[in-house]
Structures are given as C-alpha cells and as structure tokens.
CSV table of C-alpha atoms in Angstrom, one decimal:
chain,number,residue,atom,x,y,z
A,193,LEU,CA,0.0,0.0,0.0
A,194,GLU,CA,2.9,2.4,0.8
A,195,LEU,CA,4.3,2.0,-2.7
A,196,ALA,CA,1.0,2.7,-4.4
A,197,ASN,CA,0.4,5.7,-2.2
A,198,THR,CA,3.8,7.0,-3.0
A,199,LEU,CA,3.2,6.9,-6.7
A,200,LEU,CA,-0.2,8.5,-6.1
A,201,ALA,CA,1.3,11.3,-4.0
A,202,LEU,CA,4.0,12.0,-6.6
A,203,ALA,CA,1.4,12.3,-9.3
A,204,ARG,CA,-0.6,14.8,-7.2
A,205,LEU,CA,2.5,16.7,-6.4
A,206,GLY,CA,3.7,16.8,-10.0
A,207,GLY,CA,6.6,14.5,-9.4
A,208,VAL,CA,7.2,13.7,-13.0
A,209,GLN,CA,10.8,15.1,-12.8
A,210,GLU,CA,11.8,12.4,-10.3
A,211,LYS,CA,12.3,9.9,-13.1
A,212,GLU,CA,14.9,7.7,-11.4
A,213,PHE,CA,12.9,7.4,-8.3
A,214,ILE,CA,9.7,6.7,-10.2
A,215,HIS,CA,11.4,3.9,-12.2
A,216,ALA,CA,12.8,2.5,-9.0
A,217,LEU,CA,9.3,2.4,-7.6
A,218,CYS,CA,8.1,0.7,-10.8
A,219,SER,CA,10.8,-1.9,-10.5
A,220,ARG,CA,9.6,-2.7,-7.0
A,221,ALA,CA,6.0,-2.7,-8.1
A,222,ARG,CA,6.8,-5.4,-10.7
A,223,GLU,CA,8.0,-7.6,-7.9
A,224,LEU,CA,4.9,-7.0,-5.7
A,225,VAL,CA,2.1,-6.6,-8.2
A,226,THR,CA,0.7,-10.2,-7.9
A,227,GLY,CA,-0.2,-9.4,-4.3
A,228,PHE,CA,-1.8,-5.9,-5.0
A,229,LYS,CA,-5.3,-5.3,-3.7
A,230,SER,CA,-7.8,-3.6,-6.0
A,231,HIS,CA,-7.2,-0.1,-4.6
A,232,GLU,CA,-3.4,-0.5,-4.9
A,233,VAL,CA,-3.9,-1.5,-8.6
A,234,ALA,CA,-6.0,1.6,-9.2
A,235,SER,CA,-3.7,4.0,-7.3
A,236,THR,CA,-0.6,2.7,-9.0
A,237,MET,CA,-2.1,2.8,-12.5
A,238,TRP,CA,-3.5,6.3,-12.0
A,239,GLY,CA,-0.2,7.6,-10.7
A,240,LEU,CA,1.6,6.2,-13.8
A,241,ALA,CA,-0.9,7.6,-16.2
A,242,GLU,CA,-1.1,11.0,-14.5
A,243,MET,CA,2.7,11.4,-14.7
A,244,GLN,CA,2.7,10.0,-18.2
A,245,VAL,CA,5.4,7.4,-17.3
A,246,THR,CA,6.8,5.7,-20.4
A,247,GLY,CA,8.8,2.5,-20.8
A,248,GLU,CA,6.9,0.5,-18.2
A,249,TRP,CA,4.9,-1.7,-20.5
A,250,GLU,CA,5.8,-4.8,-18.5
A,251,LEU,CA,4.4,-3.2,-15.3
A,252,VAL,CA,1.3,-1.9,-17.1
A,253,ALA,CA,0.6,-5.4,-18.5
A,254,ALA,CA,1.1,-7.0,-15.1
A,255,LEU,CA,-1.2,-4.4,-13.5
A,256,GLY,CA,-3.9,-5.2,-16.1
A,257,ARG,CA,-3.7,-8.9,-15.4
A,258,ARG,CA,-3.9,-8.2,-11.7
A,259,ALA,CA,-6.9,-5.9,-12.3
A,260,GLN,CA,-8.7,-8.8,-14.0
A,261,GLU,CA,-7.9,-11.0,-11.0
A,262,VAL,CA,-9.4,-8.6,-8.5
A,263,VAL,CA,-12.0,-7.0,-10.7
A,264,GLY,CA,-14.9,-8.0,-8.5
A,265,ASN,CA,-13.5,-5.9,-5.7
A,266,PHE,CA,-13.3,-2.6,-7.6
A,267,ARG,CA,-15.4,0.2,-6.5
A,268,GLY,CA,-16.9,2.6,-9.0
A,269,ASP,CA,-14.2,5.2,-8.8
A,270,ASP,CA,-11.4,2.7,-8.9
A,271,THR,CA,-13.0,1.0,-12.0
A,272,ALA,CA,-13.1,4.4,-13.8
A,273,LYS,CA,-9.5,5.1,-12.7
A,274,VAL,CA,-8.2,1.8,-14.0
A,275,LEU,CA,-9.9,2.1,-17.4
A,276,TRP,CA,-8.8,5.8,-17.8
A,277,SER,CA,-5.3,4.8,-16.9
A,278,LEU,CA,-5.1,1.9,-19.3
A,279,ALA,CA,-6.4,4.3,-22.1
A,280,ARG,CA,-3.7,6.9,-21.2
A,281,LEU,CA,-0.9,4.3,-21.0
A,282,GLY,CA,-1.9,2.5,-24.1
A,283,GLY,CA,-2.6,-0.7,-22.2
A,284,GLY,CA,-5.9,-1.7,-23.9
A,285,GLY,CA,-4.3,-4.4,-26.0
A,286,ASP,CA,-5.5,-7.3,-23.8
A,287,ARG,CA,-9.2,-7.5,-24.8
A,288,THR,CA,-9.9,-10.0,-22.0
A,289,VAL,CA,-8.8,-7.5,-19.4
A,290,LEU,CA,-10.7,-4.7,-21.1
A,291,THR,CA,-13.9,-6.8,-21.3
A,292,SER,CA,-13.7,-7.7,-17.6
A,293,LEU,CA,-13.3,-4.1,-16.5
A,294,ALA,CA,-16.0,-2.9,-18.9
A,295,ARG,CA,-18.4,-5.4,-17.3
A,296,ARG,CA,-17.4,-4.3,-13.9
A,297,ALA,CA,-18.2,-0.7,-14.9
A,298,ARG,CA,-21.7,-1.9,-15.8
A,299,ASP,CA,-22.1,-3.6,-12.5
A,300,VAL,CA,-21.0,-0.5,-10.5
A,301,ALA,CA,-22.7,2.0,-12.8
A,302,PRO,CA,-25.2,3.1,-10.1
A,303,HIS,CA,-22.3,4.2,-7.9
A,304,LEU,CA,-20.4,6.2,-10.5
A,305,THR,CA,-20.1,10.0,-10.3
A,306,SER,CA,-20.8,12.1,-13.4
A,307,GLU,CA,-17.0,12.4,-14.0
A,308,ASP,CA,-16.6,8.6,-13.6
A,309,VAL,CA,-19.3,8.1,-16.3
A,310,ALA,CA,-17.6,10.4,-18.7
A,311,LYS,CA,-14.1,8.9,-18.0
A,312,THR,CA,-15.4,5.4,-18.4
A,313,LEU,CA,-17.1,6.1,-21.7
A,314,TRP,CA,-14.1,8.0,-23.0
A,315,SER,CA,-11.7,5.2,-22.0
A,316,LEU,CA,-13.8,2.5,-23.6
A,317,ALA,CA,-14.0,4.5,-26.9
A,318,VAL,CA,-10.2,5.3,-26.9
A,319,MET,CA,-9.4,1.6,-26.4
A,320,GLY,CA,-11.7,0.5,-29.2
A,321,HIS,CA,-14.3,-1.2,-27.1
A,322,GLY,CA,-17.1,-2.4,-29.3
A,323,GLY,CA,-19.8,-1.2,-26.9
A,324,GLU,CA,-21.7,-4.2,-25.5
A,325,GLY,CA,-25.3,-3.0,-25.3
A,326,ASP,CA,-25.9,-3.7,-21.7
A,327,ILE,CA,-22.7,-2.0,-20.6
A,328,ILE,CA,-23.4,1.2,-22.6
A,329,ASN,CA,-27.0,1.2,-21.5
A,330,ALA,CA,-26.0,1.0,-17.9
A,331,LEU,CA,-23.6,3.9,-18.3
A,332,CYS,CA,-26.1,6.0,-20.2
A,333,GLU,CA,-28.7,5.4,-17.5
A,334,ARG,CA,-26.3,6.7,-14.9
A,335,GLY,CA,-25.4,9.6,-17.2
A,336,ILE,CA,-29.1,10.6,-17.3
A,337,ALA,CA,-29.3,10.4,-13.5
A,338,MET,CA,-26.1,12.5,-13.1
A,339,ALA,CA,-26.6,14.9,-16.0
A,340,GLU,CA,-27.4,17.9,-13.7
A,341,LYS,CA,-23.9,17.5,-12.2
A,342,MET,CA,-22.0,17.0,-15.4
A,343,ALA,CA,-19.4,19.6,-16.3
A,344,PRO,CA,-19.2,20.7,-19.9
A,345,LYS,CA,-16.2,18.6,-20.7
A,346,ASP,CA,-17.9,15.5,-19.3
A,347,VAL,CA,-20.9,16.0,-21.6
A,348,SER,CA,-18.8,16.6,-24.7
A,349,SER,CA,-16.5,13.6,-24.0
A,350,SER,CA,-19.4,11.3,-23.2
A,351,LEU,CA,-21.2,12.2,-26.5
A,352,TRP,CA,-17.9,11.9,-28.4
A,353,ALA,CA,-17.3,8.5,-26.9
A,354,LEU,CA,-20.8,7.2,-27.8
A,355,ALA,CA,-20.4,8.5,-31.4
A,356,THR,CA,-16.9,6.9,-31.6
A,357,MET,CA,-18.2,3.5,-30.5
A,358,GLY,CA,-21.0,3.7,-33.0
A,359,GLU,CA,-23.6,4.0,-30.3
A,360,ARG,CA,-26.6,6.3,-30.8
A,361,ALA,CA,-27.2,8.1,-27.5
A,362,ASP,CA,-30.8,7.4,-26.4
A,363,ARG,CA,-33.3,10.2,-26.4
A,364,GLY,CA,-33.3,10.4,-22.6
A,365,LEU,CA,-29.6,11.0,-22.4
A,366,LEU,CA,-29.7,13.7,-25.1
A,367,GLU,CA,-32.6,15.5,-23.5
A,368,ALA,CA,-30.9,15.4,-20.1
A,369,MET,CA,-27.7,16.9,-21.6
A,370,GLN,CA,-29.5,19.5,-23.5
A,371,ARG,CA,-31.2,20.6,-20.3
A,372,ARG,CA,-27.8,20.7,-18.7
A,373,SER,CA,-26.4,22.8,-21.6
A,374,ARG,CA,-29.3,25.3,-21.2
A,375,GLY,CA,-28.4,25.6,-17.5
A,376,TRP,CA,-24.8,26.6,-18.5
A,377,GLU,CA,-26.2,29.2,-21.0
A,378,THR,CA,-28.4,30.7,-18.3
A,379,TRP,CA,-25.5,30.8,-15.8
A,380,ALA,CA,-23.2,32.4,-18.4
A,381,PHE,CA,-25.9,35.1,-19.2
A,382,HIS,CA,-26.3,36.0,-15.6
A,383,ARG,CA,-22.6,36.2,-15.1
A,384,ARG,CA,-22.2,38.5,-18.1
A,385,TRP,CA,-25.1,40.6,-16.8
A,386,ARG,CA,-23.6,41.0,-13.3
A,387,LYS,CA,-20.3,42.0,-14.8
A,388,SER,CA,-22.0,44.6,-17.0
A,389,VAL,CA,-23.9,46.0,-14.0
A,390,SER,CA,-20.8,46.1,-11.9
A,391,ALA,CA,-18.9,48.0,-14.7
A,392,ASN,CA,-21.8,50.4,-15.2
A,393,PRO,CA,-23.4,51.0,-11.8
A,394,GLY,CA,-25.1,54.2,-12.9
C-alpha cells in the first residue's frame, strides 16, 4: 500500500521530474504486483498515467492482469481510474482485461459520479471497445441520473465516446444533456449581466 500511495502522491505533487525514483518504484511494483489489492492497482495505474510514465509496459501489462484477477473488488471510482489509466498508458491491447473491466463498470454504474461516467465512456472508446449493449445502456442510464452534475467537458467527452463507439445516444440522455447545456447558458448570461452592472453601476 505504501508503494501505491507514494506513486499516487508523486502524481498529485507533479513529481514527473523524479524519473529515477519513479522507475525504481516501478521496479519494486513489478515484484509485488501479484499481491496488490484492488485499490493498490487503481492507485498505481492512476499515478503512472497522471505522470505519463513511459517505458513501463511490462508493469502496465502486469497491473492489467492483476486488475482482472481482483476485478470483483473494484469500487466505482477505482474502475473508472483503471480504465482511464489503461487508455492513457496504451494498455488496452488485452481484450480479456478490457472486457472484464467494462463489465465491472456496468455492475457498479449506479455508484459512478458524473465524472466517472464520462471517463469510463471515453476510455472504452479510446481503447476501441465495441460497446456491448448492456454496458453502454447502464452507463447511459447513470449519465441521465447524473446529468445535472456534469461539467461541460464531461458532456462533450461522453457524447464523443458514444459516437466513436457507433452508439446512438438514447433520447433520454440527449434531452438530459440538452437541459444541462441550457443551464450553463443561463449561468453564463447572468454572469455577463452581473459584470455589466458592476462595470456600469449608474
């Protein structure tokens, strides 16, 4: 756990300059990965992806295999992190691993945040996932439920992902996102109006 947390902390602190130290940690991770718990897998992969670590394909592949072994223990946020990390690290080549994680995303969809939904859809699209109907439907249903909390980038990346996978967003999802977009327009109008009043108080 200490090793995974160290990589996670380095990523959050912008430790990409500590290359020798990072690769030393990766070397140690390769030795320990078979015993990693689900959260350790997610934290390690996220740290590597966030720092854009290169040349660690053996570790990425080992983490992917370990992710498949412990997939049933992944929480919603960890599932999204692992998929996003694999997409960023170019580790989506093992279709068995990808399928296992995608199905886990379906199972934990009711617990995903709006950002998790967007990241998961984007990751599946980037890694060339064909888009199994039940998986995409579960993610779209959660997207509808969380639409009011979606940031603009989450809406755009979700719609891009669906289009890339050849999936037609269902009417409910489109309507929910359109309502969300109108909310941003109203917020932007009021913001501009307040600035105008402040600049011209008389």
